[in-house]
Coordinates of C-alpha atoms in Angstrom, one line a residue:
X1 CA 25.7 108.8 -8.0
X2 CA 24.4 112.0 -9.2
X3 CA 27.0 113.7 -7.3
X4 CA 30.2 111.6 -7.9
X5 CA 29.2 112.5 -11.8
X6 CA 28.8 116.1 -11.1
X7 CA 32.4 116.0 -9.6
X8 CA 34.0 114.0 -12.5
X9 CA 32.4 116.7 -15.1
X10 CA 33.6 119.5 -13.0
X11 CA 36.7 118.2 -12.7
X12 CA 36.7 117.9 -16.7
X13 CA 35.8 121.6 -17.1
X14 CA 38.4 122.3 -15.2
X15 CA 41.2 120.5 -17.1
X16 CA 39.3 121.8 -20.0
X17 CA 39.9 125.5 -19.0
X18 CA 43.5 125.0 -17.7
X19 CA 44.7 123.8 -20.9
X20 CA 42.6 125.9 -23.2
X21 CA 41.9 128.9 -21.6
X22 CA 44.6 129.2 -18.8
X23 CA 44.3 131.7 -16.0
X24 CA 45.9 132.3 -13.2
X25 CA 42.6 131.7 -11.1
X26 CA 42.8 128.1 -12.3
X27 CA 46.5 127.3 -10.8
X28 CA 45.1 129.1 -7.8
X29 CA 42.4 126.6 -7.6
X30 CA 44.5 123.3 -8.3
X31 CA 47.3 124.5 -5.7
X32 CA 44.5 125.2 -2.9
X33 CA 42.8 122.2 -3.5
X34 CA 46.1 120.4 -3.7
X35 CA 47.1 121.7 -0.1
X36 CA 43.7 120.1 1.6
X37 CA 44.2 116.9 -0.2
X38 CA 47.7 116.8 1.3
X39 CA 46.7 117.7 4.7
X40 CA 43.8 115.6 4.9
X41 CA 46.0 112.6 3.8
X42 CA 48.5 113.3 6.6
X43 CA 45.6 113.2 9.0
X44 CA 44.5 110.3 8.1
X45 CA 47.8 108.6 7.7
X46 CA 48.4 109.1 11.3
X47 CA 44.7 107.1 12.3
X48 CA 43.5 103.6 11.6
X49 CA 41.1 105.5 9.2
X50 CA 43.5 105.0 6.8
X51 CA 42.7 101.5 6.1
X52 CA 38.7 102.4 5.6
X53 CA 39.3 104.8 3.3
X54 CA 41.7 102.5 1.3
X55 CA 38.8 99.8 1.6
X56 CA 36.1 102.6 -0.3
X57 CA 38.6 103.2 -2.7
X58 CA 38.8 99.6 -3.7
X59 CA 35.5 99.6 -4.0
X60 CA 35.0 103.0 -6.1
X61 CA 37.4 100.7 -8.3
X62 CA 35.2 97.7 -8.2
X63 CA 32.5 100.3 -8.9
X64 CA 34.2 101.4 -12.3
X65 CA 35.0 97.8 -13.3
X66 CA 31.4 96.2 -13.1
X67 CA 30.1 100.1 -15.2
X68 CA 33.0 98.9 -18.0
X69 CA 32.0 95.0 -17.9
X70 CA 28.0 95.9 -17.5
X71 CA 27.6 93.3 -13.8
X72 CA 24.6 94.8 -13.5
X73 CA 24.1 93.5 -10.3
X74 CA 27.6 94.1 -9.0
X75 CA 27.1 98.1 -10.2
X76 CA 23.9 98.3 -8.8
X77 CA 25.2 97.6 -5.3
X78 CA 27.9 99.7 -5.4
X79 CA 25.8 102.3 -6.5
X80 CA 23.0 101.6 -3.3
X81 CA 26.8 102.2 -1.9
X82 CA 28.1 104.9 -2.9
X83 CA 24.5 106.9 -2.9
X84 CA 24.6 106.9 1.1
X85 CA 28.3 107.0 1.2
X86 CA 28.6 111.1 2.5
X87 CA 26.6 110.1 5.4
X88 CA 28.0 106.4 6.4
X89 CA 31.2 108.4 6.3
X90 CA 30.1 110.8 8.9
X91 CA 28.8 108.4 11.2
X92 CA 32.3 106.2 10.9
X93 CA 34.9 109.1 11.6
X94 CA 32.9 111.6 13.4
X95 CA 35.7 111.3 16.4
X96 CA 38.3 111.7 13.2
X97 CA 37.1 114.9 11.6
X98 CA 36.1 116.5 14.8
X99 CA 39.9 116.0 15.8
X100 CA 40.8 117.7 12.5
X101 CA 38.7 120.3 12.4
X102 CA 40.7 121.2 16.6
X103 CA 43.9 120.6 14.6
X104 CA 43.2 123.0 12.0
X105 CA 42.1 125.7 14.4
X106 CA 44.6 125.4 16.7
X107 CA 48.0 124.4 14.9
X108 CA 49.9 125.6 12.0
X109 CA 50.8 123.9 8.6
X110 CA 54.1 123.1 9.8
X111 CA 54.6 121.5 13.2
X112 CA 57.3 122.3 14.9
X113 CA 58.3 118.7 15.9
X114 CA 58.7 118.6 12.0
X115 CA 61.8 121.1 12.0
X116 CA 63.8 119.1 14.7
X117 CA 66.2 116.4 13.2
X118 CA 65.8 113.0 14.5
X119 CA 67.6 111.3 16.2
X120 CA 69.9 108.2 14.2
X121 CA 68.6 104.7 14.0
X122 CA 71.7 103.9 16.2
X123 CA 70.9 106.0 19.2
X124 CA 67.7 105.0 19.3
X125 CA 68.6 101.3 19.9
X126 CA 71.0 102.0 21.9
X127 CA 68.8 103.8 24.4
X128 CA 65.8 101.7 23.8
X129 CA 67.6 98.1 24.6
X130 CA 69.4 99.6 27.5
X131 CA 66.3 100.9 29.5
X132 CA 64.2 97.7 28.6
X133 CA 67.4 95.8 30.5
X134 CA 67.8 98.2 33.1
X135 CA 63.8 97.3 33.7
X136 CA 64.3 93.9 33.5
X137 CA 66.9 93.7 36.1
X138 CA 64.9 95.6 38.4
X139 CA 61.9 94.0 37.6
X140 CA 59.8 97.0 36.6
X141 CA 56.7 96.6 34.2
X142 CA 56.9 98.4 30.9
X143 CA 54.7 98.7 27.9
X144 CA 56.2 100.0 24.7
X145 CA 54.7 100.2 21.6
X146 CA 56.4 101.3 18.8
X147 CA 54.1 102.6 15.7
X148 CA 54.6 101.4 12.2
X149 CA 52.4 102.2 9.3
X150 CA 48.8 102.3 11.4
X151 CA 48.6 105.4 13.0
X152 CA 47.9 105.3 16.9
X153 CA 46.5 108.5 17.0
X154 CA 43.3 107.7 19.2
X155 CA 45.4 105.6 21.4
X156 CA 48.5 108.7 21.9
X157 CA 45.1 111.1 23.0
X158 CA 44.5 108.7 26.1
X159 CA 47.2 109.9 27.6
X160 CA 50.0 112.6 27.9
X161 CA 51.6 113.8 25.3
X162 CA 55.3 114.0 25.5
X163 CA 57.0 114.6 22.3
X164 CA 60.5 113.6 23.7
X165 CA 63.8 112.4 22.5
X166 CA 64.1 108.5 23.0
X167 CA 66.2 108.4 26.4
X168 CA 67.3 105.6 28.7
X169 CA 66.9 107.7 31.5
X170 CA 63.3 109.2 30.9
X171 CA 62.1 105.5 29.5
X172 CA 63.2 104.2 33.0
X173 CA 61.7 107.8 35.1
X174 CA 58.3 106.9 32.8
X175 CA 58.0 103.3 34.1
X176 CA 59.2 103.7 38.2
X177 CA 56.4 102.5 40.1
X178 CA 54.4 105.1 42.4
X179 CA 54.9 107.7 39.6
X180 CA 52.2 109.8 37.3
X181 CA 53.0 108.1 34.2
X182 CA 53.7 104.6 35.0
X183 CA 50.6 103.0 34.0
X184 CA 49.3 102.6 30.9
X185 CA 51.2 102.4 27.4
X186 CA 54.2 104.6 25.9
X187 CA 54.0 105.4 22.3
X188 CA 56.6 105.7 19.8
X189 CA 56.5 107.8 16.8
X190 CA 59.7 108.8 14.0
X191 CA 62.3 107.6 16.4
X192 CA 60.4 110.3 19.0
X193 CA 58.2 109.4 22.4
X194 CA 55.0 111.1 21.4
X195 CA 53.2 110.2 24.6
X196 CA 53.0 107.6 27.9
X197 CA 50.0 106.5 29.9
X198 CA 47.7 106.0 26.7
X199 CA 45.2 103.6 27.2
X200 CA 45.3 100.3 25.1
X201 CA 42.3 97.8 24.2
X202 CA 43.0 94.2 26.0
X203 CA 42.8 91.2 23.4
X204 CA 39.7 89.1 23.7
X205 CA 41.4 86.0 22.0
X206 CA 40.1 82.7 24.5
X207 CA 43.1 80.9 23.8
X208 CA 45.4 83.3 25.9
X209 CA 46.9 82.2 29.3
X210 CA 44.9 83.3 32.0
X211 CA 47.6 83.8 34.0
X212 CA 49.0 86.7 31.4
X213 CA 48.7 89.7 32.9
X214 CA 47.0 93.1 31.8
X215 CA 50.4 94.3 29.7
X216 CA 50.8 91.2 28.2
X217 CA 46.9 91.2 27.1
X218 CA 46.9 94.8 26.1
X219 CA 50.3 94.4 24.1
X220 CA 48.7 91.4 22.3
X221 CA 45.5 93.8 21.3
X222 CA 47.0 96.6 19.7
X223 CA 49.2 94.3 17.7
X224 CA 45.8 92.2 17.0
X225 CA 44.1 95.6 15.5
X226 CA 47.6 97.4 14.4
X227 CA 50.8 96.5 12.4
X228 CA 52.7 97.8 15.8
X229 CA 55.2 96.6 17.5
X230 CA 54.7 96.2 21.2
X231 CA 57.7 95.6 23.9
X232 CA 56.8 94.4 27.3
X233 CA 58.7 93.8 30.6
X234 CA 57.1 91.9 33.1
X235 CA 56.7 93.6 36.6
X236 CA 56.7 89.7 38.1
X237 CA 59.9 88.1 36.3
X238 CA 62.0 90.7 34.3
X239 CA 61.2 88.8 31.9
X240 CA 61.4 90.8 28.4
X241 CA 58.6 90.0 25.5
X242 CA 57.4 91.3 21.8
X243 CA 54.0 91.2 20.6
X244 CA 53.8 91.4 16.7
X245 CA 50.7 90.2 14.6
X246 CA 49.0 89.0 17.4
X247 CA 51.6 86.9 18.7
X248 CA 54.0 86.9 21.6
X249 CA 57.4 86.4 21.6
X250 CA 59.6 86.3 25.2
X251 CA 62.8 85.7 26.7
X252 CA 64.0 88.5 24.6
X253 CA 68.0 89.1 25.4
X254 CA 69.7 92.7 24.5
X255 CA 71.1 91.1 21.7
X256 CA 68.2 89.7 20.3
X257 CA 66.3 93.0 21.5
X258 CA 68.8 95.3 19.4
X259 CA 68.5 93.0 16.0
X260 CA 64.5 93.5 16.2
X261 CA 64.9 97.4 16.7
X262 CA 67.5 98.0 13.6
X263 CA 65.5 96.2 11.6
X264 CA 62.2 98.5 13.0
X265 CA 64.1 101.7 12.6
X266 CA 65.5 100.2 9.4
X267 CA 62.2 99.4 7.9
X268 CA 60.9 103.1 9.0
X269 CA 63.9 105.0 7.4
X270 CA 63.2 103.0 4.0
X271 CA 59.5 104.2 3.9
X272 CA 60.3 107.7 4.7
X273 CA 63.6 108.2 2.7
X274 CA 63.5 108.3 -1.1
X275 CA 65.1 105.0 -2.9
X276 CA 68.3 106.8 -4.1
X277 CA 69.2 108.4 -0.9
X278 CA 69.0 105.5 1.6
X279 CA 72.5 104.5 0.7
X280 CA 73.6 107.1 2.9
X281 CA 71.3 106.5 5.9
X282 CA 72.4 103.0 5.7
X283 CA 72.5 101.4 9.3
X284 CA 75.2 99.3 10.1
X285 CA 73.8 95.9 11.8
X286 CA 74.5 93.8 14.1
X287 CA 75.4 90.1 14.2
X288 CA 72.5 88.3 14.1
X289 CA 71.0 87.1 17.1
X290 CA 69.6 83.9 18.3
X291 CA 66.1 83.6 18.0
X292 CA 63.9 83.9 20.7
X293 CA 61.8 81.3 22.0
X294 CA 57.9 81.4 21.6
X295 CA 56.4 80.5 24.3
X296 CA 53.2 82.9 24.4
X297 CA 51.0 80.0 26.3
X298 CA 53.8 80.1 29.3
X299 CA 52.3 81.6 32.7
X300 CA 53.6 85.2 33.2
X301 CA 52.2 88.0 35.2
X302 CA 52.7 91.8 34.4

């Protein structure tokens, strides 16, 4: 506690001196401490440490609700809290700021998958719904999961980093059996393949068919523990499936397949464009498609 007041009052001196007393050394020191903020919030945002931190600041809010209202009880947990909070935080994202720490020694500010343009929303269905067909007709299993506002991170560090335009073609070379890459998980990030092969946690929910195969299990657990999307074709049928939210959807048809992508790549461009341009970027879409049929208890082997 004693700390979190000795930020706030140096915080204050600060402002006081900025506005007061203004020197240069001051704009130096809000700019600097500006550019770690930012950096360590784009770290985070790619990780599911995101969600942790958002929970501690819900509760630093708590915290200075039950001070105004006088819970005395309420504060004086949050204070037991907060007074060990440096060192929980440690413990919880030791992987995290190891990682970071790499980053910052190794990379620059800028990366320079940042300066290439990306790809259109458009393309990116295109190729996407054509090598999930071409798979299906050949009965070749895929896993696709395509990253939303949880970073996968830890899951893209399993396996091989790629950092690839979204092709028909390399989708299809990724997945062909007897080949390096073809098991485990592709990730998508910004319209981009960031990696294949990564490693994916199965779901342990009982009330899955047994007869569901590893993909279909592993699809169903990063949607469980993520907001991602996950696209599976079945190595047994050809049969083509979405996990979202923990559930499964299959007997996914191109058609129906392209309306969930434009609305993915849709829902991406929205978060990432400012409100008054996005009237440019619109993307056109498609008639909409027939539902698909839930039928996640249905036998299936991957």
């Amino acid at each position: 506690m004693n700390l979190l007041y000795s930020l706030w009052s140096s915080i204050s001196t600060l402002y006081t001196n900025l506005f007061q007393q203004p020197d240069w050394r001051n704009f130096l020191d809000i700019f600097l401490m500006a550019v770690v903020i930012y950096e360590i919030i784009r770290l985070l945002l790619r990780t599911r440490a995101s969600a942790v931190f958002k929970g501690i600041g819900v509760l630093l809010i708590f915290f200075w609700l039950s001070d105004i209202l006088q819970l005395n009880v309420v504060n004086w947990m949050l204070q037991q809290f907060i007074n060990t909070g440096v060192i929980v935080m440690v413990i919880l994202f030791q992987p995290e700021l190891r990682k970071a720490l790499e980053q910052i020694g190794r990379t620059s500010l800028i990366s320079p998958s940042q300066l290439r343009a990306q790809r259109s929303a458009d393309d990116c269905v295109t190729e996407l719904v054509q090598a999930m067909s071409n798979m299906s007709r050949k009965r070749i299993g895929a896993l696709i999961i395509i990253e939303q506002k949880t970073g996968l991170r830890e899951f893209a560090d399993t396996g091989t980093a790629l950092d690839a335009d979204i092709s028909a073609p390399l989708i299809e070379n990724v997945f062909e059996p007897n080949t390096p890459l073809h098991d485990g998980a592709m990730i998508i990030r910004n319209r981009r393949i960031l990696a294949a092969a990564c490693i994916l946690q199965l779901s342990d929910d009982p009330t899955i068919s047994k007869e569901l195969g590893t993909r279909h299990r592993a699809a169903l657990g990063i949607s469980e523990t993520t907001d991602a999307v996950a696209l599976i074709v079945s190595e047994e049928t050809g049969i083509i499936s979405m996990a979202r939210e923990g559930k499964l959807t299959r007997y996914l048809d191109a058609k129906a397949l392209a309306q969930i992508l434009t609305d993915l790549f849709q829902a991406e461009s929205a978060r990432s464009i400012p409100a008054r341009l996005q009237h440019r970027y619109a993307v056109r879409k498609p008639a909409p498609a027939q539902k698909a049929e839930d039928t996640s208890g249905e036998a299936d082997r991957s």
